[in-house]
XYZ file of C-alpha atoms in Angstrom:
325
model
C -2.542 14.869 -22.397
C -4.615 12.182 -24.246
C -1.447 11.428 -26.285
C 0.431 10.452 -23.044
C -2.209 7.754 -22.396
C -1.793 6.406 -25.962
C 2.023 6.407 -25.510
C 1.624 4.300 -22.455
C -0.680 1.747 -24.271
C -4.293 2.847 -23.839
C -6.876 4.781 -25.861
C -8.729 7.225 -23.606
C -12.552 7.664 -24.307
C -15.657 8.992 -22.683
C -16.589 6.543 -19.861
C -20.449 7.237 -20.497
C -20.758 6.609 -24.283
C -17.007 5.761 -25.257
C -17.013 8.716 -27.586
C -13.998 10.789 -28.753
C -12.615 13.222 -26.180
C -11.673 16.756 -27.140
C -8.963 18.377 -25.019
C -8.911 21.835 -23.544
C -7.030 23.471 -20.800
C -9.599 22.848 -18.174
C -11.572 19.920 -19.371
C -12.111 16.984 -21.671
C -15.291 17.135 -23.672
C -17.068 14.246 -25.354
C -17.942 14.730 -28.930
C -20.609 12.001 -28.652
C -22.690 12.725 -25.575
C -21.528 16.283 -24.825
C -20.326 15.654 -21.277
C -17.534 17.757 -20.006
C -15.018 16.335 -17.504
C -12.838 18.542 -15.450
C -9.050 18.537 -15.524
C -7.739 19.587 -12.135
C -3.993 20.064 -11.515
C -3.337 18.243 -14.797
C -5.355 15.137 -13.848
C -8.658 14.378 -15.769
C -11.584 13.440 -13.600
C -13.614 11.057 -15.681
C -15.746 9.641 -12.874
C -19.440 9.060 -13.453
C -19.945 8.457 -9.654
C -17.977 9.742 -6.617
C -15.950 7.315 -4.518
C -17.662 5.909 -1.408
C -16.522 8.465 1.062
C -16.603 12.002 -0.429
C -18.442 13.893 -3.237
C -16.379 14.519 -6.401
C -16.046 18.252 -5.482
C -15.119 17.493 -1.844
C -12.719 14.758 -2.883
C -10.718 17.079 -5.116
C -10.913 19.931 -2.543
C -9.548 17.752 0.287
C -6.628 16.513 -1.852
C -5.726 20.053 -2.853
C -6.132 21.293 0.759
C -3.681 18.477 1.990
C -1.066 19.654 -0.445
C -1.519 23.202 0.601
C -1.289 22.261 4.255
C 1.839 20.230 3.567
C 3.574 23.341 2.498
C 5.938 21.814 0.042
C 6.957 18.960 2.418
C 6.552 16.453 -0.326
C 4.767 13.119 -0.085
C 5.313 12.406 3.585
C 4.108 15.903 4.490
C 1.076 15.503 2.368
C 0.214 12.145 4.034
C 0.488 13.663 7.493
C -1.584 16.693 6.551
C -4.308 14.519 4.942
C -4.753 12.272 8.067
C -4.605 15.312 10.304
C -7.636 16.546 8.301
C -9.439 13.280 8.926
C -10.233 13.422 12.700
C -12.804 10.636 12.531
C -10.032 8.219 12.305
C -8.344 7.349 15.484
C -4.720 8.683 15.721
C -3.190 5.083 16.037
C -5.011 3.907 12.923
C -3.970 7.073 11.040
C -0.422 6.416 12.074
C -0.784 2.887 10.754
C -2.001 4.063 7.401
C 0.979 6.523 7.163
C 3.485 3.749 7.738
C 1.733 1.473 5.312
C 1.558 4.034 2.565
C 5.076 5.132 3.047
C 6.240 1.584 2.396
C 4.186 1.017 -0.693
C 6.937 1.420 -3.150
C 8.658 -1.593 -1.631
C 5.322 -3.445 -1.708
C 5.046 -2.392 -5.435
C 8.405 -4.052 -6.030
C 7.096 -7.256 -4.548
C 3.956 -7.060 -6.568
C 5.967 -6.647 -9.787
C 7.956 -9.780 -8.930
C 4.717 -11.658 -8.385
C 3.276 -10.482 -11.662
C 6.378 -11.359 -13.635
C 5.710 -8.576 -16.129
C 4.577 -4.930 -15.661
C 0.939 -4.389 -16.590
C -0.243 -1.458 -18.742
C -2.803 -0.253 -16.226
C -2.720 -0.220 -12.467
C -6.464 -0.244 -11.643
C -6.937 1.188 -8.085
C -3.445 2.648 -7.951
C -4.055 4.596 -4.694
C -0.987 6.651 -3.864
C 1.114 5.065 -6.562
C 3.327 2.430 -4.989
C 3.281 0.183 -7.957
C 3.613 3.057 -10.376
C 6.725 4.154 -8.509
C 8.254 0.703 -8.427
C 7.708 0.107 -12.163
C 8.999 3.655 -13.012
C 12.262 2.868 -11.173
C 12.687 -0.163 -13.295
C 12.034 1.901 -16.547
C 8.386 1.083 -17.150
C 5.627 3.657 -17.346
C 2.231 2.389 -16.203
C -1.095 4.256 -16.324
C -2.510 4.875 -12.770
C -6.319 4.946 -12.247
C -8.145 5.457 -9.073
C -11.669 6.591 -8.031
C -10.184 8.769 -5.273
C -8.792 12.083 -6.732
C -7.185 13.088 -3.442
C -4.884 9.987 -3.518
C -3.811 10.611 -7.132
C -2.906 14.161 -5.989
C -0.999 12.990 -2.981
C 0.589 10.045 -4.771
C 1.846 12.403 -7.507
C 4.075 14.005 -4.796
C 5.824 10.725 -4.341
C 6.215 10.160 -7.999
C 7.664 13.560 -8.510
C 10.151 12.994 -5.747
C 11.394 10.041 -7.622
C 11.531 11.972 -10.947
C 8.624 10.122 -12.401
C 5.544 11.428 -14.180
C 3.184 8.497 -15.321
C -0.216 9.326 -16.795
C -2.817 9.487 -14.035
C -6.711 9.541 -14.383
C -9.506 9.539 -11.884
C -12.294 7.207 -12.970
C -14.568 4.448 -11.709
C -13.607 0.751 -12.117
C -17.192 0.104 -13.147
C -17.011 2.567 -16.086
C -13.366 2.623 -17.392
C -12.511 5.507 -19.756
C -10.659 3.232 -22.263
C -11.725 2.043 -25.757
C -12.824 -1.616 -26.258
C -9.913 -4.006 -26.544
C -7.278 -1.252 -26.081
C -5.316 -2.576 -22.917
C -2.651 -5.294 -23.236
C -2.743 -5.956 -19.537
C -3.918 -4.671 -16.180
C -3.500 -5.259 -12.468
C -6.118 -4.765 -9.837
C -4.529 -5.418 -6.489
C -6.786 -5.142 -3.365
C -9.479 -3.435 -5.602
C -12.433 -5.652 -5.960
C -13.190 -5.811 -2.192
C -13.674 -2.052 -2.285
C -15.806 -1.278 -5.290
C -19.559 -0.943 -5.129
C -20.154 -3.344 -8.094
C -17.386 -5.901 -8.563
C -19.222 -7.756 -11.311
C -19.453 -4.520 -13.310
C -15.771 -3.836 -12.639
C -14.644 -7.159 -13.904
C -17.011 -6.801 -16.950
C -15.120 -3.526 -17.720
C -11.790 -5.230 -17.434
C -12.892 -7.774 -19.970
C -14.308 -5.134 -22.302
C -11.110 -2.995 -22.332
C -8.566 -5.854 -22.536
C -7.114 -6.612 -25.954
C -7.600 -10.193 -27.323
C -4.998 -12.271 -25.588
C -4.440 -9.694 -22.924
C -4.145 -10.616 -19.310
C -5.641 -9.410 -15.997
C -4.339 -10.058 -12.503
C -6.595 -9.369 -9.402
C -5.824 -10.126 -5.830
C -7.982 -9.609 -2.767
C -8.006 -10.428 0.856
C -9.924 -13.672 1.204
C -13.387 -13.689 2.860
C -12.877 -17.242 4.178
C -9.256 -16.869 5.521
C -8.795 -18.390 8.972
C -6.742 -15.244 9.980
C -8.460 -12.025 11.264
C -10.099 -9.800 8.727
C -7.267 -7.334 7.921
C -9.312 -4.109 7.691
C -10.794 -4.473 11.253
C -8.452 -7.182 12.700
C -11.301 -9.320 13.878
C -11.483 -13.096 13.542
C -14.400 -14.740 11.739
C -15.949 -11.812 9.895
C -15.991 -13.389 6.564
C -17.548 -16.656 7.837
C -20.678 -14.709 8.982
C -23.564 -14.136 6.592
C -23.056 -10.805 4.891
C -26.045 -9.225 6.852
C -24.445 -10.039 10.097
C -20.949 -8.702 9.401
C -21.691 -5.098 10.014
C -23.376 -5.532 13.438
C -20.532 -7.863 14.524
C -17.812 -5.365 13.573
C -19.822 -2.409 15.093
C -20.338 -4.277 18.368
C -16.601 -5.165 18.803
C -14.942 -2.237 17.016
C -17.449 0.614 17.340
C -17.469 1.584 13.723
C -19.250 0.601 10.502
C -18.170 -2.088 8.014
C -19.896 -0.747 4.976
C -17.377 -0.138 2.299
C -15.595 -3.552 2.272
C -16.876 -6.736 0.718
C -14.361 -9.537 0.720
C -14.739 -12.206 -2.001
C -13.912 -15.826 -1.449
C -11.770 -17.691 -4.033
C -14.767 -19.327 -5.780
C -16.469 -15.964 -6.083
C -13.409 -14.306 -7.492
C -13.076 -17.021 -10.098
C -16.731 -16.719 -10.947
C -16.542 -13.009 -11.456
C -13.944 -13.475 -14.211
C -15.479 -16.511 -15.911
C -18.914 -14.771 -16.020
C -17.157 -11.760 -17.789
C -15.969 -14.182 -20.530
C -12.313 -14.369 -19.476
C -10.336 -17.638 -19.239
C -9.057 -18.162 -15.715
C -5.535 -19.482 -15.997
C -4.909 -19.792 -12.264
C -6.520 -19.192 -8.861
C -4.006 -19.483 -6.023
C -2.898 -17.935 -2.746
C -1.512 -14.456 -3.205
C 1.510 -13.368 -1.171
C 1.345 -11.204 1.884
C 3.707 -8.364 1.171
C 6.310 -7.768 3.843
C 9.043 -5.415 2.495
C 7.545 -2.383 4.225
C 7.262 -4.136 7.700
C 9.724 -4.804 10.512
C 10.194 -7.079 13.427
C 7.785 -9.784 14.547
C 4.917 -8.833 12.219
C 7.235 -9.211 9.177
C 8.488 -12.524 10.438
C 4.918 -13.759 11.019
C 3.666 -12.848 7.496
C 6.868 -14.299 5.897
C 6.066 -17.497 7.703
C 2.520 -17.400 6.431
C 3.905 -17.132 2.966
C 5.867 -20.201 3.277
C 2.871 -22.260 4.402
C 1.067 -24.279 1.651
C -2.400 -22.675 2.066
C -5.218 -24.048 0.062
C -6.677 -21.197 -1.961
C -10.010 -21.568 -0.178
C -8.445 -20.611 3.225
C -5.382 -18.503 2.197
C -5.217 -15.048 3.685
C -5.194 -13.538 0.172
C -6.151 -15.030 -3.144
C -5.285 -14.119 -6.640
C -6.670 -14.849 -10.019
C -4.936 -14.464 -13.445
C -7.134 -14.433 -16.409
C -6.783 -13.883 -20.151
C -9.149 -12.563 -22.801
C -9.534 -15.207 -25.459
C -8.037 -14.502 -28.802
C -10.293 -14.728 -31.859
C -10.161 -18.229 -33.472
C -9.105 -18.483 -37.093
C-alpha cells in the first residue's frame, strides 16, 4: 500500500510525528509515536481529527452502509443511497448534490485544463472527479479527503472507469506526507471548508518540494453574486459574526462549516506560509456538468473581465522557493 503512494510521487508518514509507518493488513503503525491508524476497505485513515460533520467511526460506517444499501448499483446507486440516508437535507437540495457530483468528471477535465499540468495530490478530492479526469488522460494522482465516506463512494466511480489511484483519509491541517516530498498539489474549493486554513496552507508549504507548485481556488467572500452554498446575496460582505444569523433567518439552517476567503486573505495565507505567490486571479466557474440557462449564465460570467477582488471565484498559484546556490 505505502509503495503505491511512493510510485505516485509522495512519501507517506505518520501525520502526528512524521515517523515511519509499518504496514499490516488492518492498520498502519507508527514506529515513532506508536499510533495505529486503521485501514478500512483498503483505504488508510490517517486523520488526527474527524471531519466537521461525523465522528471518524460514524463517517466510516455511513460510507460502508451507503455501499451496502446501493446493492452493487455503482457510483450513482451509492450517491442515491447516501443522500437517502441523510434526511436532514431537503430532497431538492439532495437532488442538486447528486446532479453536481455526477458531473464532477467533466468538471475535473475543466480543472485540468485550468491547471495546465496534472498535480501529484488532489487535496480535498471529494468523490474523485479530478482523479477520474486525470486517470482518463493517463495520469495517476493521489486523492486525499477528510471524509472517509466520500472516498468510499468516489472509489465506486473510479472502479467503473477502470481506475485505482491511491486514496488516503487525512486532515489538510496535518498531512501524512514527508517534508518536501510533493512536486505539486491542487486544493480546489478546499480552504473555505477546513477548520484552520492557515494550518492547512502551512502543511502545503511543508510538504511541497523546493520549486514545487500549489494551486488553490475558492469561492470569493466578496463576490457580488449570491453566496453559492446558500444562494443568498451579500453574505460575505457582512461581518463574520453576522453571517450565521443572516443565513439562519432567511434559509432556516446554520452557516457554520463554511468560511469564504477574499482574494487578499487567500494571497496572505500563502505568503505567510513562505510560498511565492505567482498569480492571484479570477478562477473559472466550471460549466461542463450544467445545462440550459444556468450553464449559459455561468459561461457569460467567465467571459467578463472580473477584478479578482469581486470575481465569483478566486485562485492563487504559488511556488515553494528553491534553495539559493
